[in-house]
């Protein structure tokens, strides 16, 4: 049984789309486009977690996202966070967390996170969105690996991101 009450009315529906975005891919952009249509405000939030040894700094990742999003989505904001995702969501007045799910292999990790987040803050719901099938195999990790090994990443990331990978000294 659900142990909390849903709000009777709400002024504004806010969702967080959290992730590492190291770097942003066309799959992420597809998710942002889909998610932005569902809510009043969508906050794309980058985790500040240096222990993951990211290729790009948080500032670089925000700057890439800003560049590729341009002014296409007036209800999308960029932010970053430390600590628990659900605390950040609560601080921002978000009742939803959006996560992308690609294949069944994503399911276990996402299920664990969802249930943990629900335990921490039951009033925040995680919603899974599926990117278009053309993006279902893309991950930031694979993009970096393929680029480093000289493969083509055309169509997988925006041009601006490909240029940044080159500038970051990732060998092609
Ligand atoms: O794109 P990613 O790297 O899969 O995103 C993972 C992310 C940032 C959503 C996740 O690591 C996260 O929410 N970290 C914040 C710390 C937290 O809240 N941990 C408990 C969640 S179960």
PDB file of C-alpha atoms and ligand atoms in Angstrom:
ATOM      1  CA  UNK A   1       0.000   0.000   0.000  1.00  0.00           C
ATOM      2  CA  UNK A   2       1.237   3.519  -0.787  1.00  0.00           C
ATOM      3  CA  UNK A   3       2.305   5.164   2.473  1.00  0.00           C
ATOM      4  CA  UNK A   4       2.080   8.791   1.448  1.00  0.00           C
ATOM      5  CA  UNK A   5      -0.464  11.156   0.003  1.00  0.00           C
ATOM      6  CA  UNK A   6      -0.205  12.481  -3.495  1.00  0.00           C
ATOM      7  CA  UNK A   7      -0.614  16.257  -3.691  1.00  0.00           C
ATOM      8  CA  UNK A   8      -4.177  17.222  -4.693  1.00  0.00           C
ATOM      9  CA  UNK A   9      -3.037  19.940  -7.019  1.00  0.00           C
ATOM     10  CA  UNK A  10       0.284  21.312  -8.107  1.00  0.00           C
ATOM     11  CA  UNK A  11       1.350  24.538  -9.639  1.00  0.00           C
ATOM     12  CA  UNK A  12       4.277  23.269 -11.559  1.00  0.00           C
ATOM     13  CA  UNK A  13       5.592  19.812 -12.399  1.00  0.00           C
ATOM     14  CA  UNK A  14       9.364  19.659 -12.033  1.00  0.00           C
ATOM     15  CA  UNK A  15      11.624  16.750 -13.000  1.00  0.00           C
ATOM     16  CA  UNK A  16      15.334  16.123 -12.580  1.00  0.00           C
ATOM     17  CA  UNK A  17      17.252  14.264 -15.283  1.00  0.00           C
ATOM     18  CA  UNK A  18      20.469  13.323 -13.445  1.00  0.00           C
ATOM     19  CA  UNK A  19      23.624  11.764 -14.791  1.00  0.00           C
ATOM     20  CA  UNK A  20      27.314  12.048 -15.468  1.00  0.00           C
ATOM     21  CA  UNK A  21      26.967  13.325 -19.050  1.00  0.00           C
ATOM     22  CA  UNK A  22      30.679  12.687 -19.654  1.00  0.00           C
ATOM     23  CA  UNK A  23      30.066  13.670 -22.430  1.00  0.00           C
ATOM     24  CA  UNK A  24      26.473  14.309 -23.495  1.00  0.00           C
ATOM     25  CA  UNK A  25      25.396  11.966 -26.312  1.00  0.00           C
ATOM     26  CA  UNK A  26      22.589  12.082 -28.858  1.00  0.00           C
ATOM     27  CA  UNK A  27      20.801   9.534 -26.665  1.00  0.00           C
ATOM     28  CA  UNK A  28      20.815  12.019 -23.760  1.00  0.00           C
ATOM     29  CA  UNK A  29      19.538  14.763 -26.073  1.00  0.00           C
ATOM     30  CA  UNK A  30      16.702  12.544 -27.254  1.00  0.00           C
ATOM     31  CA  UNK A  31      15.764  11.910 -23.624  1.00  0.00           C
ATOM     32  CA  UNK A  32      15.878  15.626 -22.808  1.00  0.00           C
ATOM     33  CA  UNK A  33      13.574  16.373 -25.761  1.00  0.00           C
ATOM     34  CA  UNK A  34      11.110  13.678 -24.679  1.00  0.00           C
ATOM     35  CA  UNK A  35      11.260  14.600 -20.999  1.00  0.00           C
ATOM     36  CA  UNK A  36      10.864  18.325 -21.571  1.00  0.00           C
ATOM     37  CA  UNK A  37       7.482  17.708 -23.200  1.00  0.00           C
ATOM     38  CA  UNK A  38       6.146  16.013 -20.081  1.00  0.00           C
ATOM     39  CA  UNK A  39       6.834  18.589 -17.379  1.00  0.00           C
ATOM     40  CA  UNK A  40       6.835  22.314 -16.744  1.00  0.00           C
ATOM     41  CA  UNK A  41      10.520  22.397 -15.768  1.00  0.00           C
ATOM     42  CA  UNK A  42      13.211  19.864 -16.499  1.00  0.00           C
ATOM     43  CA  UNK A  43      16.500  20.201 -14.629  1.00  0.00           C
ATOM     44  CA  UNK A  44      19.385  18.348 -16.256  1.00  0.00           C
ATOM     45  CA  UNK A  45      21.692  17.751 -13.301  1.00  0.00           C
ATOM     46  CA  UNK A  46      25.311  16.643 -13.445  1.00  0.00           C
ATOM     47  CA  UNK A  47      26.704  14.726 -10.483  1.00  0.00           C
ATOM     48  CA  UNK A  48      29.840  16.335  -9.071  1.00  0.00           C
ATOM     49  CA  UNK A  49      31.731  13.149  -8.380  1.00  0.00           C
ATOM     50  CA  UNK A  50      35.421  13.310  -9.109  1.00  0.00           C
ATOM     51  CA  UNK A  51      35.907   9.742  -7.860  1.00  0.00           C
ATOM     52  CA  UNK A  52      34.453   8.570 -11.183  1.00  0.00           C
ATOM     53  CA  UNK A  53      37.519  10.153 -12.881  1.00  0.00           C
ATOM     54  CA  UNK A  54      35.556  11.908 -15.609  1.00  0.00           C
ATOM     55  CA  UNK A  55      37.184  12.943 -18.882  1.00  0.00           C
ATOM     56  CA  UNK A  56      35.536  16.372 -18.771  1.00  0.00           C
ATOM     57  CA  UNK A  57      35.203  18.629 -15.741  1.00  0.00           C
ATOM     58  CA  UNK A  58      31.696  19.525 -14.550  1.00  0.00           C
ATOM     59  CA  UNK A  59      32.122  23.022 -15.998  1.00  0.00           C
ATOM     60  CA  UNK A  60      33.117  21.570 -19.376  1.00  0.00           C
ATOM     61  CA  UNK A  61      30.155  19.202 -19.332  1.00  0.00           C
ATOM     62  CA  UNK A  62      27.754  22.029 -18.479  1.00  0.00           C
ATOM     63  CA  UNK A  63      29.267  24.163 -21.209  1.00  0.00           C
ATOM     64  CA  UNK A  64      28.877  21.344 -23.775  1.00  0.00           C
ATOM     65  CA  UNK A  65      25.273  20.789 -22.735  1.00  0.00           C
ATOM     66  CA  UNK A  66      24.587  24.518 -22.948  1.00  0.00           C
ATOM     67  CA  UNK A  67      26.114  24.676 -26.411  1.00  0.00           C
ATOM     68  CA  UNK A  68      24.227  21.699 -27.829  1.00  0.00           C
ATOM     69  CA  UNK A  69      20.874  22.547 -26.233  1.00  0.00           C
ATOM     70  CA  UNK A  70      21.037  26.186 -27.340  1.00  0.00           C
ATOM     71  CA  UNK A  71      17.591  27.708 -26.873  1.00  0.00           C
ATOM     72  CA  UNK A  72      15.657  24.706 -28.207  1.00  0.00           C
ATOM     73  CA  UNK A  73      14.017  23.932 -24.873  1.00  0.00           C
ATOM     74  CA  UNK A  74      12.917  26.982 -22.852  1.00  0.00           C
ATOM     75  CA  UNK A  75      11.820  24.800 -19.905  1.00  0.00           C
ATOM     76  CA  UNK A  76      15.164  22.976 -19.565  1.00  0.00           C
ATOM     77  CA  UNK A  77      17.752  24.159 -17.029  1.00  0.00           C
ATOM     78  CA  UNK A  78      21.262  22.931 -16.291  1.00  0.00           C
ATOM     79  CA  UNK A  79      22.584  22.379 -12.805  1.00  0.00           C
ATOM     80  CA  UNK A  80      24.967  20.180 -10.852  1.00  0.00           C
ATOM     81  CA  UNK A  81      24.741  18.525  -7.474  1.00  0.00           C
ATOM     82  CA  UNK A  82      26.676  16.866  -4.671  1.00  0.00           C
ATOM     83  CA  UNK A  83      25.340  14.329  -2.236  1.00  0.00           C
ATOM     84  CA  UNK A  84      22.060  12.510  -2.508  1.00  0.00           C
ATOM     85  CA  UNK A  85      20.065  12.932  -5.691  1.00  0.00           C
ATOM     86  CA  UNK A  86      16.737  12.829  -3.848  1.00  0.00           C
ATOM     87  CA  UNK A  87      17.851  15.652  -1.526  1.00  0.00           C
ATOM     88  CA  UNK A  88      18.777  17.744  -4.538  1.00  0.00           C
ATOM     89  CA  UNK A  89      15.398  16.926  -6.121  1.00  0.00           C
ATOM     90  CA  UNK A  90      13.557  17.960  -2.957  1.00  0.00           C
ATOM     91  CA  UNK A  91      15.575  21.177  -2.738  1.00  0.00           C
ATOM     92  CA  UNK A  92      14.522  21.995  -6.320  1.00  0.00           C
ATOM     93  CA  UNK A  93      10.858  21.157  -5.705  1.00  0.00           C
ATOM     94  CA  UNK A  94      11.023  18.222  -8.138  1.00  0.00           C
ATOM     95  CA  UNK A  95       8.589  15.351  -7.729  1.00  0.00           C
ATOM     96  CA  UNK A  96      10.013  13.278 -10.585  1.00  0.00           C
ATOM     97  CA  UNK A  97      13.374  11.804 -11.531  1.00  0.00           C
ATOM     98  CA  UNK A  98      13.781  10.874 -15.175  1.00  0.00           C
ATOM     99  CA  UNK A  99      16.146   8.078 -16.128  1.00  0.00           C
ATOM    100  CA  UNK A 100      16.789   6.595 -19.525  1.00  0.00           C
ATOM    101  CA  UNK A 101      16.666   2.860 -19.899  1.00  0.00           C
ATOM    102  CA  UNK A 102      18.204   1.263 -22.962  1.00  0.00           C
ATOM    103  CA  UNK A 103      18.380  -2.488 -22.658  1.00  0.00           C
ATOM    104  CA  UNK A 104      17.483  -5.059 -20.031  1.00  0.00           C
ATOM    105  CA  UNK A 105      21.095  -4.818 -18.815  1.00  0.00           C
ATOM    106  CA  UNK A 106      20.331  -1.330 -17.451  1.00  0.00           C
ATOM    107  CA  UNK A 107      17.407  -2.637 -15.467  1.00  0.00           C
ATOM    108  CA  UNK A 108      19.137  -4.108 -12.433  1.00  0.00           C
ATOM    109  CA  UNK A 109      21.190  -1.007 -11.628  1.00  0.00           C
ATOM    110  CA  UNK A 110      18.244   1.288 -12.266  1.00  0.00           C
ATOM    111  CA  UNK A 111      15.909  -0.822 -10.141  1.00  0.00           C
ATOM    112  CA  UNK A 112      18.344  -0.707  -7.216  1.00  0.00           C
ATOM    113  CA  UNK A 113      18.738   3.047  -7.472  1.00  0.00           C
ATOM    114  CA  UNK A 114      15.013   3.607  -7.845  1.00  0.00           C
ATOM    115  CA  UNK A 115      14.143   1.536  -4.801  1.00  0.00           C
ATOM    116  CA  UNK A 116      16.871   3.147  -2.701  1.00  0.00           C
ATOM    117  CA  UNK A 117      15.747   6.612  -3.749  1.00  0.00           C
ATOM    118  CA  UNK A 118      12.147   5.670  -2.989  1.00  0.00           C
ATOM    119  CA  UNK A 119      13.161   4.462   0.469  1.00  0.00           C
ATOM    120  CA  UNK A 120      14.924   7.741   1.121  1.00  0.00           C
ATOM    121  CA  UNK A 121      12.128   9.965  -0.192  1.00  0.00           C
ATOM    122  CA  UNK A 122       8.917   8.082  -1.092  1.00  0.00           C
ATOM    123  CA  UNK A 123       7.265  11.212  -2.414  1.00  0.00           C
ATOM    124  CA  UNK A 124       9.702  11.397  -5.343  1.00  0.00           C
ATOM    125  CA  UNK A 125       8.863   9.086  -8.236  1.00  0.00           C
ATOM    126  CA  UNK A 126      11.380   7.760 -10.772  1.00  0.00           C
ATOM    127  CA  UNK A 127      10.085   7.636 -14.335  1.00  0.00           C
ATOM    128  CA  UNK A 128      11.881   5.699 -17.070  1.00  0.00           C
ATOM    129  CA  UNK A 129      12.009   7.041 -20.575  1.00  0.00           C
ATOM    130  CA  UNK A 130      13.276   5.181 -23.609  1.00  0.00           C
ATOM    131  CA  UNK A 131      15.321   6.951 -26.207  1.00  0.00           C
ATOM    132  CA  UNK A 132      14.572   6.314 -29.875  1.00  0.00           C
ATOM    133  CA  UNK A 133      15.879   2.955 -31.078  1.00  0.00           C
ATOM    134  CA  UNK A 134      18.619   4.659 -33.083  1.00  0.00           C
ATOM    135  CA  UNK A 135      20.188   5.657 -29.752  1.00  0.00           C
ATOM    136  CA  UNK A 136      19.524   2.525 -27.733  1.00  0.00           C
ATOM    137  CA  UNK A 137      23.124   1.297 -27.814  1.00  0.00           C
ATOM    138  CA  UNK A 138      24.886   4.616 -27.146  1.00  0.00           C
ATOM    139  CA  UNK A 139      26.702   5.284 -23.903  1.00  0.00           C
ATOM    140  CA  UNK A 140      29.219   7.999 -23.026  1.00  0.00           C
ATOM    141  CA  UNK A 141      31.686   5.268 -22.054  1.00  0.00           C
ATOM    142  CA  UNK A 142      31.518   3.499 -25.420  1.00  0.00           C
ATOM    143  CA  UNK A 143      31.650   6.781 -27.330  1.00  0.00           C
ATOM    144  CA  UNK A 144      34.924   7.676 -25.562  1.00  0.00           C
ATOM    145  CA  UNK A 145      36.362   4.217 -26.179  1.00  0.00           C
ATOM    146  CA  UNK A 146      35.435   4.099 -29.867  1.00  0.00           C
ATOM    147  CA  UNK A 147      36.772   7.618 -30.417  1.00  0.00           C
ATOM    148  CA  UNK A 148      40.028   6.833 -28.597  1.00  0.00           C
ATOM    149  CA  UNK A 149      40.532   3.754 -30.773  1.00  0.00           C
ATOM    150  CA  UNK A 150      39.944   5.662 -34.000  1.00  0.00           C
ATOM    151  CA  UNK A 151      36.380   4.589 -34.802  1.00  0.00           C
ATOM    152  CA  UNK A 152      33.708   6.918 -36.116  1.00  0.00           C
ATOM    153  CA  UNK A 153      31.342   8.442 -33.579  1.00  0.00           C
ATOM    154  CA  UNK A 154      29.460  10.420 -36.185  1.00  0.00           C
ATOM    155  CA  UNK A 155      25.757  10.524 -35.362  1.00  0.00           C
ATOM    156  CA  UNK A 156      26.362   9.359 -31.788  1.00  0.00           C
ATOM    157  CA  UNK A 157      27.247  12.730 -30.274  1.00  0.00           C
ATOM    158  CA  UNK A 158      26.683  16.306 -31.428  1.00  0.00           C
ATOM    159  CA  UNK A 159      29.457  17.765 -33.624  1.00  0.00           C
ATOM    160  CA  UNK A 160      30.417  20.167 -30.843  1.00  0.00           C
ATOM    161  CA  UNK A 161      31.102  17.241 -28.538  1.00  0.00           C
ATOM    162  CA  UNK A 162      33.204  15.463 -31.159  1.00  0.00           C
ATOM    163  CA  UNK A 163      35.274  18.634 -31.470  1.00  0.00           C
ATOM    164  CA  UNK A 164      35.714  18.783 -27.684  1.00  0.00           C
ATOM    165  CA  UNK A 165      36.872  15.158 -27.641  1.00  0.00           C
ATOM    166  CA  UNK A 166      39.492  16.073 -30.202  1.00  0.00           C
ATOM    167  CA  UNK A 167      40.543  19.126 -28.175  1.00  0.00           C
ATOM    168  CA  UNK A 168      40.660  17.071 -24.983  1.00  0.00           C
ATOM    169  CA  UNK A 169      43.493  15.158 -26.546  1.00  0.00           C
ATOM    170  CA  UNK A 170      41.551  11.922 -26.798  1.00  0.00           C
ATOM    171  CA  UNK A 171      43.541  10.135 -29.470  1.00  0.00           C
ATOM    172  CA  UNK A 172      41.867   9.361 -32.749  1.00  0.00           C
TER     173      UNK A 172
HETATM  174  O1  LIG B   1      24.676   8.698 -15.727  1.00  0.00           O
HETATM  175  P1  LIG B   1      24.989   7.914 -14.494  1.00  0.00           P
HETATM  176  O2  LIG B   1      26.465   7.997 -14.196  1.00  0.00           O
HETATM  177  O3  LIG B   1      24.499   6.500 -14.583  1.00  0.00           O
HETATM  178  O4  LIG B   1      24.211   8.627 -13.287  1.00  0.00           O
HETATM  179  C1  LIG B   1      24.228   8.071 -12.011  1.00  0.00           C
HETATM  180  C2  LIG B   1      23.583   9.049 -10.991  1.00  0.00           C
HETATM  181  C3  LIG B   1      24.269  10.391 -11.033  1.00  0.00           C
HETATM  182  C4  LIG B   1      22.120   9.233 -11.323  1.00  0.00           C
HETATM  183  C5  LIG B   1      23.732   8.382  -9.600  1.00  0.00           C
HETATM  184  O5  LIG B   1      25.057   7.987  -9.404  1.00  0.00           O
HETATM  185  C6  LIG B   1      23.304   9.281  -8.450  1.00  0.00           C
HETATM  186  O6  LIG B   1      22.142   9.605  -8.326  1.00  0.00           O
HETATM  187  N1  LIG B   1      24.269   9.701  -7.623  1.00  0.00           N
HETATM  188  C7  LIG B   1      24.019  10.599  -6.519  1.00  0.00           C
HETATM  189  C8  LIG B   1      24.284   9.952  -5.172  1.00  0.00           C
HETATM  190  C9  LIG B   1      23.037   9.252  -4.687  1.00  0.00           C
HETATM  191  O7  LIG B   1      21.973   9.829  -4.551  1.00  0.00           O
HETATM  192  N2  LIG B   1      23.204   7.951  -4.405  1.00  0.00           N
HETATM  193  C10 LIG B   1      22.129   7.107  -3.973  1.00  0.00           C
HETATM  194  C11 LIG B   1      21.303   6.703  -5.173  1.00  0.00           C
HETATM  195  S1  LIG B   1      20.791   5.107  -5.047  1.00  0.00           S
END
